[in-house]
CSV table of C-alpha atoms in Angstrom, one decimal:
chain,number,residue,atom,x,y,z
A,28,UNK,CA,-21.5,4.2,18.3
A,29,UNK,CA,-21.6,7.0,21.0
A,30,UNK,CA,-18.6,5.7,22.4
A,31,UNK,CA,-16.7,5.7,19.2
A,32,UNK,CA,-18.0,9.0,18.7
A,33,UNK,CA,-16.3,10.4,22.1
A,34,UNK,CA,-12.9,8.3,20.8
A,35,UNK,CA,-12.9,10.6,18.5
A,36,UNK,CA,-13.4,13.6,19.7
A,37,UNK,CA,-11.1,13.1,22.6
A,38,UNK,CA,-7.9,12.5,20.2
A,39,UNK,CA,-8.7,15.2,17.9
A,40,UNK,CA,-8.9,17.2,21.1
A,41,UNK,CA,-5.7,16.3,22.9
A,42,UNK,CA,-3.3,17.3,20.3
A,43,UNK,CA,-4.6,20.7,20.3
A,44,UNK,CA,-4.4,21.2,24.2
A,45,UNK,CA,-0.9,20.1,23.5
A,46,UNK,CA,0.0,22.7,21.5
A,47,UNK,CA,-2.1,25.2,23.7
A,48,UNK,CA,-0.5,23.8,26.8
A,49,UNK,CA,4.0,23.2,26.2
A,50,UNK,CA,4.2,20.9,29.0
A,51,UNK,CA,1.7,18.1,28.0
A,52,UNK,CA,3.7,18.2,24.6
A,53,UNK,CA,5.8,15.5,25.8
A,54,UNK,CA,3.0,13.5,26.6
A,55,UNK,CA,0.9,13.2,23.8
A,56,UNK,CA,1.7,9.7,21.9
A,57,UNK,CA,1.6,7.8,25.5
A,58,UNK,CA,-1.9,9.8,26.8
A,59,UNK,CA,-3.7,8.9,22.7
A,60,UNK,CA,-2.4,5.3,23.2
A,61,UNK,CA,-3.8,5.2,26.9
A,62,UNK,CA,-7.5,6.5,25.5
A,63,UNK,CA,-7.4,4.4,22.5
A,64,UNK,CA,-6.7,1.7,25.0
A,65,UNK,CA,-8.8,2.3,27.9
A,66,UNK,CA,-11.8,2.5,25.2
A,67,UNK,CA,-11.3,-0.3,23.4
A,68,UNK,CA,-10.9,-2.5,26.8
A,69,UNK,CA,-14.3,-0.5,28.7
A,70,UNK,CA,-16.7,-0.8,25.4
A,71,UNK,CA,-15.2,-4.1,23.7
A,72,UNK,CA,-18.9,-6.0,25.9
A,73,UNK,CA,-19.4,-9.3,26.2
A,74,UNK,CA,-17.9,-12.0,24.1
A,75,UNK,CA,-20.0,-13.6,21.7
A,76,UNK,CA,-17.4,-16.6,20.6
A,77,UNK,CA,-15.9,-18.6,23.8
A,78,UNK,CA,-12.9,-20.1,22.0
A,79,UNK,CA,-10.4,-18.2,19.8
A,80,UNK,CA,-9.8,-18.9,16.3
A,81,UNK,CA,-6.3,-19.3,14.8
A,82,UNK,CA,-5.4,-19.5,10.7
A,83,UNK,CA,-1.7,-19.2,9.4
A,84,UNK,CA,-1.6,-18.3,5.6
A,85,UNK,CA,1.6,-17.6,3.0
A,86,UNK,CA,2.7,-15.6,-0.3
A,87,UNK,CA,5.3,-16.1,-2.2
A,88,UNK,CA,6.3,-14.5,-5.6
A,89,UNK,CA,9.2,-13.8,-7.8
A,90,UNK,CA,10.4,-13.8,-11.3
A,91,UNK,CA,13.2,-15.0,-13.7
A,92,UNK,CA,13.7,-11.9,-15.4
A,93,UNK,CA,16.3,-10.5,-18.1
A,94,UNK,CA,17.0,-6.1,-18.8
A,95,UNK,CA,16.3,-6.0,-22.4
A,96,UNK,CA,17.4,-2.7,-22.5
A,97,UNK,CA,18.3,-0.2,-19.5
A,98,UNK,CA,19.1,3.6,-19.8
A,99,UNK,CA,21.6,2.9,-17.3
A,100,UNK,CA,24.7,0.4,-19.1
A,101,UNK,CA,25.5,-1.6,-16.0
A,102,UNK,CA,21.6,-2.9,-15.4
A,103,UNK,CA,21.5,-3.8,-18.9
A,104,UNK,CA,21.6,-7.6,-19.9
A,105,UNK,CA,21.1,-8.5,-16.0
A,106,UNK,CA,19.3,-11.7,-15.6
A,107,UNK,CA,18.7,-14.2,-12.7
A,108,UNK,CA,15.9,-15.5,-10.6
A,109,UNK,CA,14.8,-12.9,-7.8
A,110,UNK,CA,12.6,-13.6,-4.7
A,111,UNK,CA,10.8,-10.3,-4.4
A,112,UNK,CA,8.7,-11.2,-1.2
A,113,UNK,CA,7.8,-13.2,1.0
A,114,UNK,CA,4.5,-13.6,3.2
A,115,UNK,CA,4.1,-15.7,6.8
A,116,UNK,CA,0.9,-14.6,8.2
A,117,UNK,CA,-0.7,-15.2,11.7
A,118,UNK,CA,-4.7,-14.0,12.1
A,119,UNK,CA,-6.2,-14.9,15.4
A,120,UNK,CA,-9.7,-14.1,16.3
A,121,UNK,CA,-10.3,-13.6,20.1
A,122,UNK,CA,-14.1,-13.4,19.7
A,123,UNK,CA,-16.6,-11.9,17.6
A,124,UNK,CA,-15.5,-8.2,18.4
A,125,UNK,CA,-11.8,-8.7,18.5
A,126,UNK,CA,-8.8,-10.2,16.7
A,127,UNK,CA,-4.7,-9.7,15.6
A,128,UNK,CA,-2.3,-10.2,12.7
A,129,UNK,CA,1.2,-10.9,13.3
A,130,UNK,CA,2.9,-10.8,9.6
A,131,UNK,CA,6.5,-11.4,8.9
A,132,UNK,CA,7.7,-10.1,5.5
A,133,UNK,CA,11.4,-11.3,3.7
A,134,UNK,CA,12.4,-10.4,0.7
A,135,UNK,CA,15.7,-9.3,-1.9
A,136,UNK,CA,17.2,-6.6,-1.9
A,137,UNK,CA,16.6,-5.6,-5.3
A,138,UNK,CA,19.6,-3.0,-6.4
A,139,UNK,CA,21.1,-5.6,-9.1
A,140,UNK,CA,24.2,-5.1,-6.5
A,141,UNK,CA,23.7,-6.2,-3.1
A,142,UNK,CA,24.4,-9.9,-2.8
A,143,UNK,CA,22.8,-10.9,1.2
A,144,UNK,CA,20.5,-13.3,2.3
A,145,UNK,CA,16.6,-12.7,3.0
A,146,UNK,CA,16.0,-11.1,6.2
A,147,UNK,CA,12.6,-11.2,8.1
A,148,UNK,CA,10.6,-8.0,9.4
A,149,UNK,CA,7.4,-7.4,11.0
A,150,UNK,CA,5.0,-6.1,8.2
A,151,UNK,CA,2.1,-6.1,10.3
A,152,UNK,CA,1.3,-6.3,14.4
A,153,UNK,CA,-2.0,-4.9,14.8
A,154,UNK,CA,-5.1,-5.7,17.2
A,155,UNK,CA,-8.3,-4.7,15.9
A,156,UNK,CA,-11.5,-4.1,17.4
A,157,UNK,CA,-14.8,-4.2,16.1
A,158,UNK,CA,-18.5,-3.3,15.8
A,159,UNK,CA,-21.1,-3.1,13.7
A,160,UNK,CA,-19.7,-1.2,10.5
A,161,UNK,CA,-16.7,0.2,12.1
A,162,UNK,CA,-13.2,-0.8,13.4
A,163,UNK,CA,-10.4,0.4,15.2
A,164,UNK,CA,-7.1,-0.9,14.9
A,165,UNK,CA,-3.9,0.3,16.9
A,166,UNK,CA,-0.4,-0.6,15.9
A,167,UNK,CA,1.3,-1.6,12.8
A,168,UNK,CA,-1.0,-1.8,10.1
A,169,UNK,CA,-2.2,-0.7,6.3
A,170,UNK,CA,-2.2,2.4,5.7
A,171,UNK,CA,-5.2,4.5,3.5
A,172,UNK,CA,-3.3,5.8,0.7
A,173,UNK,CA,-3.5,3.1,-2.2
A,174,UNK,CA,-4.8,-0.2,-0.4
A,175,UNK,CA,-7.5,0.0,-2.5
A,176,UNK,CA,-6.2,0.6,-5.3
A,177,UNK,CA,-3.5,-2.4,-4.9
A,178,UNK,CA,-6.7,-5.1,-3.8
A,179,UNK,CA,-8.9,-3.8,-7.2
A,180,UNK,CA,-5.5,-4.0,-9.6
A,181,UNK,CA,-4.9,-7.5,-8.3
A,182,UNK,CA,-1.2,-8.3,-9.4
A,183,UNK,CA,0.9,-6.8,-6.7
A,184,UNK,CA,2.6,-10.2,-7.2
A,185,UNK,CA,3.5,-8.9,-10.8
A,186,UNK,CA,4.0,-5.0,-9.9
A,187,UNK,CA,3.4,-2.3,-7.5
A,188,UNK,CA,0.3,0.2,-7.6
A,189,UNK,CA,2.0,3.9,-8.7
A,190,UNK,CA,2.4,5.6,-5.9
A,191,UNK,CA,4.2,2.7,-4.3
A,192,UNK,CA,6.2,1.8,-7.0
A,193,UNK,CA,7.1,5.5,-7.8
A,194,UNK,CA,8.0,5.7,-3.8
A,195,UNK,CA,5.1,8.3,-2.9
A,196,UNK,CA,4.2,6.5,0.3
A,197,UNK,CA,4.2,3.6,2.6
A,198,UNK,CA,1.7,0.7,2.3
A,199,UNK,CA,2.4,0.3,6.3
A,200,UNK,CA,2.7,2.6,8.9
A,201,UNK,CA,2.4,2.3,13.0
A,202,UNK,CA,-0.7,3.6,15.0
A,203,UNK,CA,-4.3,4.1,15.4
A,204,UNK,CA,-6.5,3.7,12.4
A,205,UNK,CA,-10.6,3.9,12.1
A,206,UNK,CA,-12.3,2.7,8.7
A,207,UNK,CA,-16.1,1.2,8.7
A,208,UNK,CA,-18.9,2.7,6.9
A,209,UNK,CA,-21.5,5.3,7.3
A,210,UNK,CA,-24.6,3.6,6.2
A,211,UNK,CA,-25.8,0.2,6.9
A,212,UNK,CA,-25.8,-0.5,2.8
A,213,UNK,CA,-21.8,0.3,2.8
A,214,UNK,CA,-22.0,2.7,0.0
A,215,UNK,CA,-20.2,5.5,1.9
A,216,UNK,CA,-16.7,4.1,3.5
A,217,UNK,CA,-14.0,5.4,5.6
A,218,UNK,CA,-10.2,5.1,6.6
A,219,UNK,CA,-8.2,7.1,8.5
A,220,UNK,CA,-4.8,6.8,9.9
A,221,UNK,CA,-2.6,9.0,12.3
A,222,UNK,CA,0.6,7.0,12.5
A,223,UNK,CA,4.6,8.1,12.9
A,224,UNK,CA,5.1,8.4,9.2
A,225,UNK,CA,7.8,5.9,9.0
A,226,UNK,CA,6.2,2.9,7.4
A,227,UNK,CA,7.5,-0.3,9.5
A,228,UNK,CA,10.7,1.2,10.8
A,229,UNK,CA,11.4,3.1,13.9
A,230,UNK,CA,9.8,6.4,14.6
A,231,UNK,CA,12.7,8.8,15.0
A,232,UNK,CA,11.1,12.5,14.7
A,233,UNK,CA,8.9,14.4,16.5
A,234,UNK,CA,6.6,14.8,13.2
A,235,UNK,CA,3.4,12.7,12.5
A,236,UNK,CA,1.6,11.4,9.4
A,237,UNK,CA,-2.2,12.0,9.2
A,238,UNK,CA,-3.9,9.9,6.3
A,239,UNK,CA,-7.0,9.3,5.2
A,240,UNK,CA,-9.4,8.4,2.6
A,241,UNK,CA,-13.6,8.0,1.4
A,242,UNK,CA,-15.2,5.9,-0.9
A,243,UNK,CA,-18.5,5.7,-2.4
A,244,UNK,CA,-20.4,2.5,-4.1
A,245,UNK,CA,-23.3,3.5,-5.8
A,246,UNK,CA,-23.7,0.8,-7.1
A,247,UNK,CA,-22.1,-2.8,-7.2
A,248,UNK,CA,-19.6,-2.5,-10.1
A,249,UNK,CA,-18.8,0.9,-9.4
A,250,UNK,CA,-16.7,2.5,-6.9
A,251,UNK,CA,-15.1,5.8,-6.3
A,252,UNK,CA,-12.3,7.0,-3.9
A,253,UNK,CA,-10.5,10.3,-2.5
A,254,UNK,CA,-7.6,10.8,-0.8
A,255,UNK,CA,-4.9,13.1,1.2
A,256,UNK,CA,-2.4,12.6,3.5
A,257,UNK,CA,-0.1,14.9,5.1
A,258,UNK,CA,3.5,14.2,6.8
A,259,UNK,CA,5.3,16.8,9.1
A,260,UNK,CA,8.8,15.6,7.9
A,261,UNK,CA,12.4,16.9,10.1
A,262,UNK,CA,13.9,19.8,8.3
A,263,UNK,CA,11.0,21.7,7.0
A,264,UNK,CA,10.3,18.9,4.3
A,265,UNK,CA,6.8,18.2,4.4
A,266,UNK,CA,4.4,16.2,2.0
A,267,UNK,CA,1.0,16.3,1.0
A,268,UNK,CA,-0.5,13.6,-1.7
A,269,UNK,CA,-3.5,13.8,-2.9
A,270,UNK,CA,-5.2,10.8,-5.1
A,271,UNK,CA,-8.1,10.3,-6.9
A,272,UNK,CA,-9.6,6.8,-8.0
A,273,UNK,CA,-12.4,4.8,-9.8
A,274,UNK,CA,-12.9,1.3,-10.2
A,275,UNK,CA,-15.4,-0.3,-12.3
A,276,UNK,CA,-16.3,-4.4,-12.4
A,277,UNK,CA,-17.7,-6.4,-14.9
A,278,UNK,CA,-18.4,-10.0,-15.4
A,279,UNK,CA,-15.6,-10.6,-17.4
A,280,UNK,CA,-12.7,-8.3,-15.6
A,281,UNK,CA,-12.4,-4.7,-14.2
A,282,UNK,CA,-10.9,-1.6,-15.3
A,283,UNK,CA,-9.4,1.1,-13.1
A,284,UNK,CA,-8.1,5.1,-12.9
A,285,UNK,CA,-6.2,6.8,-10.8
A,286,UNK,CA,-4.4,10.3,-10.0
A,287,UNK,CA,-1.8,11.5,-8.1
A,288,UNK,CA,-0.2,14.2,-6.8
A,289,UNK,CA,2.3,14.9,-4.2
A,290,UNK,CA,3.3,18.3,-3.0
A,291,UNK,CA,6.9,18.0,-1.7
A,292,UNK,CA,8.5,21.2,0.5
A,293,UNK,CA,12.1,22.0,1.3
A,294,UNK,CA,13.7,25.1,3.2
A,295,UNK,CA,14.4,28.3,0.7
A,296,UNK,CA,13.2,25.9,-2.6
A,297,UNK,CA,10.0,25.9,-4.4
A,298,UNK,CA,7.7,22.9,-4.0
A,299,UNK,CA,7.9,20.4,-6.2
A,300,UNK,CA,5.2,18.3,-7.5
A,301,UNK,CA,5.1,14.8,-8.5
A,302,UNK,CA,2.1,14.0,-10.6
A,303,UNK,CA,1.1,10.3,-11.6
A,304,UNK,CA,-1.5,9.0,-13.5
A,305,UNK,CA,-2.4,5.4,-14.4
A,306,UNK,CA,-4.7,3.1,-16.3
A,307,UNK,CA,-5.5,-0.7,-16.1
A,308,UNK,CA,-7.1,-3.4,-17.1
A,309,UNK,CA,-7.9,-6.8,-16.5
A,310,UNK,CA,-9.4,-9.4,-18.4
A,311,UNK,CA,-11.1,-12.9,-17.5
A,312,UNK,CA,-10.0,-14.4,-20.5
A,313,UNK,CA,-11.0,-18.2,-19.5
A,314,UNK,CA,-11.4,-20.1,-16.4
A,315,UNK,CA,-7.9,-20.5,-15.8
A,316,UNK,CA,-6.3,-17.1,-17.8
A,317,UNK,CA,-6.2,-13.8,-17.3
A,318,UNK,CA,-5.2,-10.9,-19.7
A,319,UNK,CA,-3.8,-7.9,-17.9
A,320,UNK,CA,-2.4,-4.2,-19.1
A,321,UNK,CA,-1.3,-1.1,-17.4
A,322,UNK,CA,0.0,2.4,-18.1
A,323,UNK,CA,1.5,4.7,-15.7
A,324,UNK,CA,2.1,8.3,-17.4
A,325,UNK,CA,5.1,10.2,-15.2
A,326,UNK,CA,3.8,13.8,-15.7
A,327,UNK,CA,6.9,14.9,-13.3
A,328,UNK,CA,10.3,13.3,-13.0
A,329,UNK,CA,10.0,10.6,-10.4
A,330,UNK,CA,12.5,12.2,-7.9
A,331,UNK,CA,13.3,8.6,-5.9
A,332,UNK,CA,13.6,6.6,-9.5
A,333,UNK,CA,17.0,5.8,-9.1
A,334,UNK,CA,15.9,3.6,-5.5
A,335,UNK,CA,13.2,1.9,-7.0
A,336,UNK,CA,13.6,-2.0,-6.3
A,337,UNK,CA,14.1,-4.1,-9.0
A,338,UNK,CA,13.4,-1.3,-11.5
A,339,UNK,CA,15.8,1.5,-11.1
A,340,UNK,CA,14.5,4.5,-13.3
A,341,UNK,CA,16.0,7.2,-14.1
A,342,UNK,CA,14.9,10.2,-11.9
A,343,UNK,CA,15.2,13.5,-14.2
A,344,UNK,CA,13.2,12.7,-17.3
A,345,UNK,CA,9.4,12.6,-17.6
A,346,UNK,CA,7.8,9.1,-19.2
A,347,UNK,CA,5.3,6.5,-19.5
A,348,UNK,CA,5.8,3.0,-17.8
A,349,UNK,CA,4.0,0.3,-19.4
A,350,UNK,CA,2.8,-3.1,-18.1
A,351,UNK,CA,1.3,-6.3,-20.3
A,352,UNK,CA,1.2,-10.0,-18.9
A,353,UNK,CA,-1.0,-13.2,-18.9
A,354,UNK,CA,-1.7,-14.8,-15.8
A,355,UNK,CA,-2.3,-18.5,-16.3
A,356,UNK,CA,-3.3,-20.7,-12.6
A,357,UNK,CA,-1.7,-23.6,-12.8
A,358,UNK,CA,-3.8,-24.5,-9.7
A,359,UNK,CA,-5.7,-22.3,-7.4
A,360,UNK,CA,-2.7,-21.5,-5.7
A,361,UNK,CA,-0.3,-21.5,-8.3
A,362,UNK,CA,0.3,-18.9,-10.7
A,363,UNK,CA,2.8,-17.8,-13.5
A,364,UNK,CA,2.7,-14.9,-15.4
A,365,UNK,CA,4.5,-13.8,-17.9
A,366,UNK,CA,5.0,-10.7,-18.3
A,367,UNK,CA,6.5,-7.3,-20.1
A,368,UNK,CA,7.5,-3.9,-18.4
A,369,UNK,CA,8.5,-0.7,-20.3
A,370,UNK,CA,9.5,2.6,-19.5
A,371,UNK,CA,9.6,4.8,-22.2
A,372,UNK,CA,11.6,8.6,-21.5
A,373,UNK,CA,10.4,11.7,-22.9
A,374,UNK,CA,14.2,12.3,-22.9
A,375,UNK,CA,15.4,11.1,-26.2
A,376,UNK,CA,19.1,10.8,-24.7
A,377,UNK,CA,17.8,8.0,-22.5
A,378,UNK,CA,17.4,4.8,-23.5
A,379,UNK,CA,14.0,2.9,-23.1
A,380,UNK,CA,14.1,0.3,-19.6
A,381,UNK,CA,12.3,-3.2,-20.9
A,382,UNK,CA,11.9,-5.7,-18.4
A,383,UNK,CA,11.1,-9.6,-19.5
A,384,UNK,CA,9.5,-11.3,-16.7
A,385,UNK,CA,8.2,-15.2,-15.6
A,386,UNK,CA,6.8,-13.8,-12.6
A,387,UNK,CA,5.5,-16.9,-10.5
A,388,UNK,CA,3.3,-16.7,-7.8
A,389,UNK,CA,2.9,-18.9,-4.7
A,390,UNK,CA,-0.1,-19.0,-1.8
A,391,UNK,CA,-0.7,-21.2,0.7
C-alpha cells in the first residue's frame, strides 16, 4: 500500500515540475509510463499461481428493426437487420497479482447510409496489476464515467447508458487507471483515469483527459456514485461532465437515477450546457423474462444528435427519449428482446422518432 501510495504521489508530482520546468514538457507521457512501469515490475512480489490461465469469451447483438416515424423523412420507413456489435475477447491471467485483456470490437456503421463491411478494432489492450483491494491498469481500458451505470442498467445489448448514447464521453480511453476500495468491507470505491481523451483512436493533441469517480455501498441493495471528468480539448474547447447516480437492488429487479451535466467551452462563445437525466427499471418478471423501462429527459438540445448511431436525433430541440422491451432467454446465452424506442420533441414542428426493435442477443 506504501508503494502505491508513492505511485501516486510521484505522477501527480511530475506534471507540475513539467509545467514549472519547459524543457521536461516534452517528456512527460514517456517519464509517467516509465514510473508506472518500473513500479508495477519492482512491487508486483512473488507469484502465487505457477501456470497462466487463458479464457476466450464473445457478444454478439443486433436487431431487425423498422422507423415508425422519424422527424427526419429520409430515415423514415427504414427497416433491415443491423449487426450493432460485436465482441471477441482474450483474458489471460499471469498469476495471482497480474493479468491482460486483448478485445477486438466490429460492428455497423449505423448512418442508415453507409453500405461497408464490418471492420475489427482494438476495444481493449490493457495489463492490470493487483493487490489487495486496489488495481492498476495501464493502457487501453474502461473508462470511469458511466461503467457503472451501463453494468447496473444491464441491456447495453438493447441501448446505450445516456451519456453514451447522447455522445458525452467515451466508454474507452488509453492510459493509467487506479480503482480498488478504501476499506476492507468495499463500501467506499474508487476509479480514476488520466488517459489521452481520444477513446480508442490515436492521440493527436497535446491535451489530456483526467476522469474519475467514488462510490459508496452502505448497504447491499444500495449504491451511490459521483462523478467529473475534465478534457483539455485543441482550440480552447474544453469539457467538464459532471454525473450523479444511485442504484438500488431488490429481489425481484433494480431501479436506477442518474444526472448529467456537461460544461462545453469554445473561443469568444458562452458555454453551453448539456444536461441529462434518466430513469430505469428492471423487472424479474419469471425465471426466464424480464420487464424493462427507461426515460431519458433531454433538458438541453443534444448538440451531437444528428451522429448518433442507429438513432439519429435531431440536435436543436429539447425532448424525452423513452425505452420499453421484454427480454425473454431463450437459453442462458440466448436472448431476444423486443423492444420500443421513442423520442418525443418539445418542438412541436418535429415529428416524434419511434423505433420497433427484435433486438437479439448472443454470448458465448
Amino acid at each position: 500500500m506504501t508503494s502505491l501510495i508513492l505511485l501516486v504521489l510521484t505522477m501527480l508530482l511530475i506534471p507540475l515540475l513539467a509545467n514549472a520546468v519547459p524543457a521536461l514538457r516534452i517528456s512527460v507521457r514517456g517519464i509517467l509510463g516509465a514510473v508506472a512501469l518500473a513500479f508495477l515490475v519492482v512491487g508486483s512480489g512473488p507469484s502465487q499461481l505457477s501456470a497462466q490461465e487463458t479464457s476466450i469469451s464473445g457478444l454478439f447483438f443486433g436487431d431487425y428493426y423498422y422507423v415508425a416515424g422519424h422527424h427526419d423523412a429520409e430515415v423514415e420507413d427504414a427497416n433491415g437487420f443491423w449487426a450493432r456489435r460485436m465482441y471477441l475477447t482474450i483474458d489471460n491471467r499471469f498469476n495471482s497479482e497480474w493479468d491482460a485483456r486483448i478485445r477486438f470490437e466490429a460492428g455497423t456503421k449505423g448512418d442508415f447510409s453507409t453500405s461497408a463491411t464490418m471492420e475489427p478494432f482494438l476495444k481493449d489492450l490493457y495489463v492490470r496489476w493487483r493487490r489487495g483491494n486496489h488495481r492498476i491498469l495501464i493502457g487501453l481500458s474502461s473508462s470511469p464515467t458511466w461503467s457503472l451505470l451501463e453494468g447496473q442498467w444491464g441491456y447495453r445489448d438493447v441501448e446505450k447508458t445516456p451519456m453514451d448514447l447522447f455522445k458525452l464521453g467515451s466508454s474507452r480511453d488509453f492510459g493509467i487507471a487506479f480503482e480498488g476500495s478504501l476499506d476492507e468491507a468495499q463500501k467506499f470505491r474508487y476509479h480514476v483515469m488520466f488517459g489521452n481523451g481520444s477513446s480508442t483512436k490515436t492521440e493527436t493533441n497535446k491535451g489530456k483527459k483526467i476522469m474519475g469517480s467514488v462510490e459508496f455501498r452502505p448497504t447491499e441493495n444500495l449504491i451511490l456514485q459521483a462523478g467529473a471528468d475534465s478534457e483539455d480539448r485543441a482550440g480552447d474547447q474544453d469539457r467538464q461532465s459532471f454525473t450523479g447516480t444511485a442504484i438500488l437492488n431488490g429481489e425481484r429487479g433494480r431501479v436506477g437515477l442518474m444526472g448529467a451535466r456537461q460544461v462545453r467551452k469554445a473561443p469568444g462563445e458562452d458555454d453551453v450546457n448539456v444536461d441529462v437525466f434518466s430513469v430505469f427499471g428492471v423487472l424479474d418478471a419469471t425465471e426466464r423474462v424480464n420487464v424493462l423501462a427507461r426515460y431519458d429527459r433531454m433538458a438541453t438540445p443534444i448538440p451531437d444528435g444528428a451522429g448518433i448511431s442507429y438513432f439519429r436525433m435531431d440536435p436543436t430541440s429539447e425532448g424525452g427519449f423513452f425505452l420499453f422491451g421484454v427480454d425473454v432467454a431463450m437459453t442462458d446465452n440466448v436472448h431476444l428482446i423486443p423492444n420500443i424506442e421513442v423520442v418525443s420533441y418539445d418542438d412541436d414542428a418535429l415529428d416524434s422518432d419511434i423505433f420497433l426493435k427484435t433486438t437479439f442477443s448472443i454470448r458465448f
